[in-house]
Amino acid sequence: MIEEVLPSHVHAFEAFDHVPLSSLHPQEAALVARSVERRRLEFATARHCAHQALDALGAPWAPLLATPRGLPVWPGGVRGAITHTTGYHAAAVAHGSRVAALGIDAEPDRPLPRGVLASIALPQEITQVGELAARHPSLNWDKLLFSAKESVYKAWFPQTSLALSFEDALIRIDPVRRTFSARVLPPALVRAHPGLSSFAGRWTARAGTVLTAITVDAAPATGGEAAGRHPDPVALRRPPSHP
Ligand SMILES: CC(C)(COP(=O)(O)OP(=O)(O)OC[C@H]1O[C@@H](n2cnc3c(N)ncnc32)[C@H](O)[C@@H]1OP(=O)(O)O)[C@@H](O)C(=O)NCCC(=O)NCCS
């Protein structure tokens, strides 16, 4: 599923079944030592996905630790995002020279609990969800809207360290192209981070899961960077291709 929502310069890996807890590095296991087993299994499986994706990117193996707030600490020069829910786990990574921000989010394809839509959606989004549900009743558009907002947050927060409330981003879903757009509304946030004030995303839904993703491409390198004078830190640490 994950390839359907990400461009080819983003490396991603997904898993539907849990991997054993023993696959965690001891430092990673320590991050969830006090969590219930289900959380530890989802964490271990998502970490497995992240390591597979990082390997595909060419990053050397190292435990993927987290900040006290739970943000993964990606290797220098890497942008990444993780998601997990019942029966689905995924991670996506890219070189910071290609991608400025990345967000992925998976949710069970079931309706939001009663009353939640009103607390996470703007009035025009509630109208949109109603219209989509009338035209395409096979999908839970309220959950897709929620997932799109979570992807926005995951693309936004690691780059800004600023809170973003559900009413701070306006989502528009295209049911035919399987895309969505997001616009950050508070003028102060737009002024602070103009490059992250609007997002283009993709979505898919299959096997009981809705999945959304946002990729913000980095501005093309110019001058010295294009000439290789500021190479990507991950590229620097890649092992040589031959002995
Ligand atoms: C942080 C948050 C986005 C995680 O989403 P979720 O649907 O609950 O859970 P997911 O499984 O999809 O993602 C969890 C992973 O996100 C990552 N993560 C945690 N905090 C994060 C943050 N602030 N920014 C980016 N990624 C974060 C972690 O890797 C975590 O997995 P791990 O703990 O196993 O490493 C969500 O809990 C949250 O706080 N949302 C409120 C804010 C928001 O969405 N505002 C809407 C803006 S329009």
mmCIF file of C-alpha atoms and ligand atoms in Angstrom:
data_model
loop_
_atom_site.group_PDB
_atom_site.id
_atom_site.type_symbol
_atom_site.label_atom_id
_atom_site.label_comp_id
_atom_site.label_asym_id
_atom_site.label_seq_id
_atom_site.Cartn_x
_atom_site.Cartn_y
_atom_site.Cartn_z
ATOM 1 C CA MET A 1 0.000 0.000 0.000
ATOM 2 C CA ILE A 2 2.738 2.414 0.968
ATOM 3 C CA GLU A 3 4.158 2.689 -2.566
ATOM 4 C CA GLU A 4 0.767 3.987 -3.714
ATOM 5 C CA VAL A 5 1.079 7.120 -1.596
ATOM 6 C CA LEU A 6 4.776 8.024 -1.811
ATOM 7 C CA PRO A 7 7.088 9.135 -4.635
ATOM 8 C CA SER A 8 9.970 6.878 -5.661
ATOM 9 C CA HIS A 9 12.636 9.023 -3.969
ATOM 10 C CA VAL A 10 11.084 8.155 -0.597
ATOM 11 C CA HIS A 11 12.100 4.716 0.697
ATOM 12 C CA ALA A 12 9.388 2.924 2.615
ATOM 13 C CA PHE A 13 8.639 -0.446 4.131
ATOM 14 C CA GLU A 14 5.404 -1.869 5.512
ATOM 15 C CA ALA A 15 4.435 -4.933 7.548
ATOM 16 C CA PHE A 16 1.025 -6.416 8.225
ATOM 17 C CA ASP A 17 2.110 -8.995 10.825
ATOM 18 C CA HIS A 18 4.093 -8.403 13.994
ATOM 19 C CA VAL A 19 7.797 -9.187 14.182
ATOM 20 C CA PRO A 20 9.164 -10.768 17.399
ATOM 21 C CA LEU A 21 10.020 -8.434 20.280
ATOM 22 C CA SER A 22 13.523 -9.904 20.237
ATOM 23 C CA SER A 23 14.199 -7.960 17.003
ATOM 24 C CA LEU A 24 14.430 -4.726 19.012
ATOM 25 C CA HIS A 25 17.850 -3.383 19.975
ATOM 26 C CA PRO A 26 18.110 -3.222 23.813
ATOM 27 C CA GLN A 27 18.153 0.599 23.697
ATOM 28 C CA GLU A 28 14.978 0.572 21.578
ATOM 29 C CA ALA A 29 13.345 -2.036 23.828
ATOM 30 C CA ALA A 30 14.049 0.207 26.814
ATOM 31 C CA LEU A 31 11.810 2.911 25.258
ATOM 32 C CA VAL A 32 8.737 0.661 25.611
ATOM 33 C CA ALA A 33 9.808 -1.509 28.549
ATOM 34 C CA ARG A 34 6.823 -0.358 30.631
ATOM 35 C CA SER A 35 4.248 -0.525 27.820
ATOM 36 C CA VAL A 36 1.624 -3.225 27.326
ATOM 37 C CA GLU A 37 2.532 -6.084 24.983
ATOM 38 C CA ARG A 38 0.427 -4.829 22.068
ATOM 39 C CA ARG A 39 2.204 -1.447 22.135
ATOM 40 C CA ARG A 40 5.599 -3.168 22.309
ATOM 41 C CA LEU A 41 4.746 -5.421 19.351
ATOM 42 C CA GLU A 42 3.513 -2.499 17.226
ATOM 43 C CA PHE A 43 6.596 -0.471 18.217
ATOM 44 C CA ALA A 44 8.936 -3.366 17.368
ATOM 45 C CA THR A 45 7.259 -3.946 14.002
ATOM 46 C CA ALA A 46 7.330 -0.255 13.068
ATOM 47 C CA ARG A 47 11.002 -0.040 14.141
ATOM 48 C CA HIS A 48 11.673 -3.079 11.911
ATOM 49 C CA CYS A 49 10.030 -1.220 9.011
ATOM 50 C CA ALA A 50 12.123 1.867 9.771
ATOM 51 C CA HIS A 51 15.368 -0.128 9.755
ATOM 52 C CA GLN A 52 14.446 -1.760 6.436
ATOM 53 C CA ALA A 53 13.667 1.641 4.928
ATOM 54 C CA LEU A 54 16.871 3.201 6.305
ATOM 55 C CA ASP A 55 18.872 0.298 4.906
ATOM 56 C CA ALA A 56 17.332 0.876 1.477
ATOM 57 C CA LEU A 57 18.306 4.538 1.801
ATOM 58 C CA GLY A 58 21.923 3.558 2.493
ATOM 59 C CA ALA A 59 22.071 4.681 6.122
ATOM 60 C CA PRO A 60 24.322 2.602 8.402
ATOM 61 C CA TRP A 61 22.472 0.573 11.051
ATOM 62 C CA ALA A 62 22.039 2.232 14.449
ATOM 63 C CA PRO A 63 19.313 1.960 17.079
ATOM 64 C CA LEU A 64 16.424 4.295 16.267
ATOM 65 C CA LEU A 65 15.866 6.112 19.538
ATOM 66 C CA ALA A 66 13.270 8.748 20.431
ATOM 67 C CA THR A 67 13.026 12.154 22.073
ATOM 68 C CA PRO A 68 11.283 12.338 25.467
ATOM 69 C CA ARG A 69 8.133 13.331 23.499
ATOM 70 C CA GLY A 70 8.328 10.186 21.360
ATOM 71 C CA LEU A 71 9.676 11.629 18.102
ATOM 72 C CA PRO A 72 12.021 9.197 16.368
ATOM 73 C CA VAL A 73 15.601 10.515 16.256
ATOM 74 C CA TRP A 74 16.469 9.888 12.609
ATOM 75 C CA PRO A 75 20.111 9.773 11.449
ATOM 76 C CA GLY A 76 21.550 13.162 10.457
ATOM 77 C CA GLY A 77 20.339 14.323 7.069
ATOM 78 C CA VAL A 78 17.337 11.962 7.048
ATOM 79 C CA ARG A 79 13.626 12.846 7.128
ATOM 80 C CA GLY A 80 11.314 10.093 8.253
ATOM 81 C CA ALA A 81 7.894 9.137 9.542
ATOM 82 C CA ILE A 82 6.379 6.107 11.244
ATOM 83 C CA THR A 83 2.823 4.851 11.609
ATOM 84 C CA HIS A 84 1.205 1.771 13.105
ATOM 85 C CA THR A 85 -2.272 0.569 13.798
ATOM 86 C CA THR A 86 -3.951 -2.805 14.186
ATOM 87 C CA GLY A 87 -2.666 -4.996 11.348
ATOM 88 C CA TYR A 88 -0.587 -2.317 9.637
ATOM 89 C CA HIS A 89 2.844 -0.814 10.308
ATOM 90 C CA ALA A 90 4.998 1.362 8.048
ATOM 91 C CA ALA A 91 7.954 3.702 7.953
ATOM 92 C CA ALA A 92 9.177 6.084 5.268
ATOM 93 C CA VAL A 93 12.532 7.848 4.972
ATOM 94 C CA ALA A 94 14.273 10.144 2.505
ATOM 95 C CA HIS A 95 17.417 12.210 2.175
ATOM 96 C CA GLY A 96 16.925 15.709 3.533
ATOM 97 C CA SER A 97 18.485 17.012 0.327
ATOM 98 C CA ARG A 98 15.440 15.670 -1.565
ATOM 99 C CA VAL A 99 12.644 15.904 0.991
ATOM 100 C CA ALA A 100 11.972 18.726 3.435
ATOM 101 C CA ALA A 101 9.153 17.046 5.375
ATOM 102 C CA LEU A 102 7.407 13.703 5.467
ATOM 103 C CA GLY A 103 4.217 12.476 7.137
ATOM 104 C CA ILE A 104 2.463 9.106 6.956
ATOM 105 C CA ASP A 105 -0.541 7.880 8.915
ATOM 106 C CA ALA A 106 -2.583 4.676 8.921
ATOM 107 C CA GLU A 107 -5.927 4.184 10.645
ATOM 108 C CA PRO A 108 -8.467 1.353 10.762
ATOM 109 C CA ASP A 109 -11.084 1.908 8.036
ATOM 110 C CA ARG A 110 -13.888 2.296 10.557
ATOM 111 C CA PRO A 111 -15.980 5.357 11.384
ATOM 112 C CA LEU A 112 -14.705 7.794 13.986
ATOM 113 C CA PRO A 113 -16.369 7.311 17.371
ATOM 114 C CA ARG A 114 -19.589 9.318 17.707
ATOM 115 C CA GLY A 115 -18.933 12.996 18.337
ATOM 116 C CA VAL A 116 -15.248 12.959 17.338
ATOM 117 C CA LEU A 117 -15.739 14.387 13.834
ATOM 118 C CA ALA A 118 -17.182 17.590 15.280
ATOM 119 C CA SER A 119 -14.126 17.994 17.492
ATOM 120 C CA ILE A 120 -11.482 17.454 14.773
ATOM 121 C CA ALA A 121 -13.122 18.939 11.663
ATOM 122 C CA LEU A 122 -13.846 22.457 10.457
ATOM 123 C CA PRO A 123 -17.440 23.184 9.332
ATOM 124 C CA GLN A 124 -16.513 22.984 5.626
ATOM 125 C CA GLU A 125 -14.748 19.659 6.261
ATOM 126 C CA ILE A 126 -17.864 18.244 7.945
ATOM 127 C CA THR A 127 -19.885 19.267 4.874
ATOM 128 C CA GLN A 128 -17.286 17.683 2.591
ATOM 129 C CA VAL A 129 -17.293 14.397 4.546
ATOM 130 C CA GLY A 130 -21.102 14.285 4.302
ATOM 131 C CA GLU A 131 -21.027 14.835 0.533
ATOM 132 C CA LEU A 132 -18.304 12.212 0.013
ATOM 133 C CA ALA A 133 -20.184 9.691 2.152
ATOM 134 C CA ALA A 134 -23.342 10.240 0.092
ATOM 135 C CA ARG A 135 -21.496 9.770 -3.221
ATOM 136 C CA HIS A 136 -19.052 7.006 -2.173
ATOM 137 C CA PRO A 137 -20.548 5.201 0.836
ATOM 138 C CA SER A 138 -17.996 2.357 0.823
ATOM 139 C CA LEU A 139 -15.277 4.388 2.578
ATOM 140 C CA ASN A 140 -15.137 6.029 6.000
ATOM 141 C CA TRP A 141 -14.329 9.574 4.859
ATOM 142 C CA ASP A 142 -14.368 10.891 8.420
ATOM 143 C CA LYS A 143 -11.490 8.545 9.270
ATOM 144 C CA LEU A 144 -9.643 9.505 6.084
ATOM 145 C CA LEU A 145 -9.971 13.166 7.049
ATOM 146 C CA PHE A 146 -8.598 12.348 10.512
ATOM 147 C CA SER A 147 -5.669 10.427 9.005
ATOM 148 C CA ALA A 148 -4.861 13.285 6.616
ATOM 149 C CA LYS A 149 -4.685 15.650 9.602
ATOM 150 C CA GLU A 150 -2.361 13.275 11.438
ATOM 151 C CA SER A 151 -0.097 13.142 8.352
ATOM 152 C CA VAL A 152 -0.076 16.937 8.293
ATOM 153 C CA TYR A 153 0.975 16.994 11.934
ATOM 154 C CA LYS A 154 3.767 14.476 11.351
ATOM 155 C CA ALA A 155 5.099 16.515 8.423
ATOM 156 C CA TRP A 156 4.742 19.775 10.353
ATOM 157 C CA PHE A 157 5.903 19.171 13.900
ATOM 158 C CA PRO A 158 9.398 17.685 13.463
ATOM 159 C CA GLN A 159 10.388 20.699 11.321
ATOM 160 C CA THR A 160 8.744 23.414 13.412
ATOM 161 C CA SER A 161 8.417 22.136 17.020
ATOM 162 C CA LEU A 162 5.139 24.068 17.036
ATOM 163 C CA ALA A 163 1.767 22.672 18.079
ATOM 164 C CA LEU A 164 -0.857 22.424 15.351
ATOM 165 C CA SER A 165 -4.479 21.913 16.373
ATOM 166 C CA PHE A 166 -6.989 19.994 14.309
ATOM 167 C CA GLU A 167 -8.763 23.240 13.380
ATOM 168 C CA ASP A 168 -5.452 24.783 12.217
ATOM 169 C CA ALA A 169 -5.353 22.833 8.928
ATOM 170 C CA LEU A 170 -8.048 22.750 6.259
ATOM 171 C CA ILE A 171 -8.156 19.491 4.288
ATOM 172 C CA ARG A 172 -9.723 18.955 0.871
ATOM 173 C CA ILE A 173 -10.014 15.365 -0.357
ATOM 174 C CA ASP A 174 -10.141 14.366 -4.032
ATOM 175 C CA PRO A 175 -12.016 11.039 -4.096
ATOM 176 C CA VAL A 176 -11.156 10.258 -7.730
ATOM 177 C CA ARG A 177 -7.434 11.076 -7.905
ATOM 178 C CA ARG A 178 -6.931 9.747 -4.365
ATOM 179 C CA THR A 179 -5.139 12.921 -3.347
ATOM 180 C CA PHE A 180 -5.732 15.614 -0.740
ATOM 181 C CA SER A 181 -4.531 19.099 -0.038
ATOM 182 C CA ALA A 182 -3.976 20.742 3.322
ATOM 183 C CA ARG A 183 -3.658 24.417 4.134
ATOM 184 C CA VAL A 184 -2.347 25.726 7.455
ATOM 185 C CA LEU A 185 -4.702 28.517 8.507
ATOM 186 C CA PRO A 186 -3.290 30.585 11.410
ATOM 187 C CA PRO A 187 -1.461 33.547 9.790
ATOM 188 C CA ALA A 188 1.276 33.522 12.449
ATOM 189 C CA LEU A 189 2.127 29.885 11.638
ATOM 190 C CA VAL A 190 2.091 30.588 7.898
ATOM 191 C CA ARG A 191 4.434 33.569 8.397
ATOM 192 C CA ALA A 192 6.749 31.473 10.584
ATOM 193 C CA HIS A 193 6.933 28.540 8.138
ATOM 194 C CA PRO A 194 5.776 29.598 4.669
ATOM 195 C CA GLY A 195 7.347 26.481 3.116
ATOM 196 C CA LEU A 196 5.090 24.267 5.233
ATOM 197 C CA SER A 197 1.874 26.261 4.933
ATOM 198 C CA SER A 198 0.322 24.034 2.300
ATOM 199 C CA PHE A 199 0.690 20.349 1.629
ATOM 200 C CA ALA A 200 -0.201 17.926 -1.136
ATOM 201 C CA GLY A 201 -0.946 14.369 -0.072
ATOM 202 C CA ARG A 202 -2.050 11.029 -1.402
ATOM 203 C CA TRP A 203 -4.309 8.413 0.142
ATOM 204 C CA THR A 204 -5.324 4.816 -0.322
ATOM 205 C CA ALA A 205 -7.636 2.380 1.437
ATOM 206 C CA ARG A 206 -7.348 -1.376 1.398
ATOM 207 C CA ALA A 207 -7.651 -4.432 3.634
ATOM 208 C CA GLY A 208 -9.391 -2.512 6.390
ATOM 209 C CA THR A 209 -6.823 0.291 6.586
ATOM 210 C CA VAL A 210 -6.807 3.868 5.352
ATOM 211 C CA LEU A 211 -3.381 5.302 4.655
ATOM 212 C CA THR A 212 -2.379 8.904 3.983
ATOM 213 C CA ALA A 213 0.999 10.425 3.169
ATOM 214 C CA ILE A 214 2.520 13.845 2.621
ATOM 215 C CA THR A 215 5.874 14.498 0.964
ATOM 216 C CA VAL A 216 7.279 18.022 0.811
ATOM 217 C CA ASP A 217 10.131 18.079 -1.660
ATOM 218 C CA ALA A 218 13.200 20.121 -0.748
ATOM 219 C CA ALA A 219 14.029 23.164 -2.836
ATOM 220 C CA PRO A 220 16.496 22.180 -5.547
ATOM 221 C CA ALA A 221 20.129 22.676 -4.584
ATOM 222 C CA THR A 222 21.927 25.556 -6.264
ATOM 223 C CA GLY A 223 25.551 26.560 -6.856
ATOM 224 C CA GLY A 224 27.952 24.798 -4.486
ATOM 225 C CA GLU A 225 25.346 22.345 -3.260
ATOM 226 C CA ALA A 226 24.544 21.252 -6.791
ATOM 227 C CA ALA A 227 28.272 20.884 -7.426
ATOM 228 C CA GLY A 228 28.512 18.536 -4.437
ATOM 229 C CA ARG A 229 30.248 20.886 -1.995
ATOM 230 C CA HIS A 230 27.583 20.202 0.640
ATOM 231 C CA PRO A 231 26.851 16.497 0.220
ATOM 232 C CA ASP A 232 24.155 14.674 2.120
ATOM 233 C CA PRO A 233 25.383 13.449 5.549
ATOM 234 C CA VAL A 234 23.927 9.985 4.962
ATOM 235 C CA ALA A 235 25.668 9.700 1.621
ATOM 236 C CA LEU A 236 28.931 10.507 3.431
ATOM 237 C CA ARG A 237 28.474 7.607 5.824
ATOM 238 C CA ARG A 238 27.428 5.055 3.205
ATOM 239 C CA PRO A 239 29.785 2.082 3.082
ATOM 240 C CA PRO A 240 31.874 1.899 -0.104
ATOM 241 C CA SER A 241 30.229 -0.142 -2.841
ATOM 242 C CA HIS A 242 33.342 -2.303 -3.299
ATOM 243 C CA PRO A 243 36.184 -3.312 -0.975
HETATM 244 C C1 LIG B 1 1.753 12.195 17.380
HETATM 245 C C2 LIG B 1 0.533 11.706 16.607
HETATM 246 C C3 LIG B 1 0.440 12.491 15.308
HETATM 247 C C4 LIG B 1 0.733 10.206 16.309
HETATM 248 O O1 LIG B 1 -0.282 9.699 15.460
HETATM 249 P P1 LIG B 1 -1.151 8.406 15.836
HETATM 250 O O2 LIG B 1 -2.171 8.239 14.767
HETATM 251 O O3 LIG B 1 -1.623 8.522 17.237
HETATM 252 O O4 LIG B 1 -0.143 7.175 15.822
HETATM 253 P P2 LIG B 1 0.712 6.511 14.657
HETATM 254 O O5 LIG B 1 0.898 5.099 14.995
HETATM 255 O O6 LIG B 1 0.178 6.800 13.302
HETATM 256 O O7 LIG B 1 2.114 7.255 14.793
HETATM 257 C C5 LIG B 1 2.882 7.057 15.934
HETATM 258 C C6 LIG B 1 4.310 7.371 15.585
HETATM 259 O O8 LIG B 1 4.454 8.747 15.245
HETATM 260 C C7 LIG B 1 5.760 9.183 15.629
HETATM 261 N N1 LIG B 1 5.589 10.406 16.385
HETATM 262 C C8 LIG B 1 5.307 10.569 17.693
HETATM 263 N N2 LIG B 1 5.182 11.886 17.968
HETATM 264 C C9 LIG B 1 5.386 12.541 16.807
HETATM 265 C C10 LIG B 1 5.378 13.925 16.442
HETATM 266 N N3 LIG B 1 5.145 14.901 17.351
HETATM 267 N N4 LIG B 1 5.636 14.258 15.177
HETATM 268 C C11 LIG B 1 5.898 13.296 14.238
HETATM 269 N N5 LIG B 1 5.891 11.969 14.524
HETATM 270 C C12 LIG B 1 5.641 11.612 15.801
HETATM 271 C C13 LIG B 1 6.396 8.051 16.436
HETATM 272 O O9 LIG B 1 7.301 7.374 15.602
HETATM 273 C C14 LIG B 1 5.216 7.155 16.767
HETATM 274 O O10 LIG B 1 5.494 5.785 16.792
HETATM 275 P P3 LIG B 1 6.468 5.144 17.895
HETATM 276 O O11 LIG B 1 6.161 5.797 19.207
HETATM 277 O O12 LIG B 1 6.148 3.691 17.863
HETATM 278 O O13 LIG B 1 7.864 5.459 17.418
HETATM 279 C C15 LIG B 1 -0.793 11.878 17.388
HETATM 280 O O14 LIG B 1 -0.809 11.023 18.513
HETATM 281 C C16 LIG B 1 -1.050 13.276 17.891
HETATM 282 O O15 LIG B 1 -0.493 13.737 18.881
HETATM 283 N N6 LIG B 1 -1.983 13.992 17.246
HETATM 284 C C17 LIG B 1 -2.479 15.262 17.726
HETATM 285 C C18 LIG B 1 -1.985 16.402 16.915
HETATM 286 C C19 LIG B 1 -2.640 16.476 15.573
HETATM 287 O O16 LIG B 1 -2.806 15.495 14.906
HETATM 288 N N7 LIG B 1 -3.058 17.675 15.157
HETATM 289 C C20 LIG B 1 -3.724 17.808 13.888
HETATM 290 C C21 LIG B 1 -3.042 18.834 13.056
HETATM 291 S S1 LIG B 1 -4.016 19.234 11.638
#
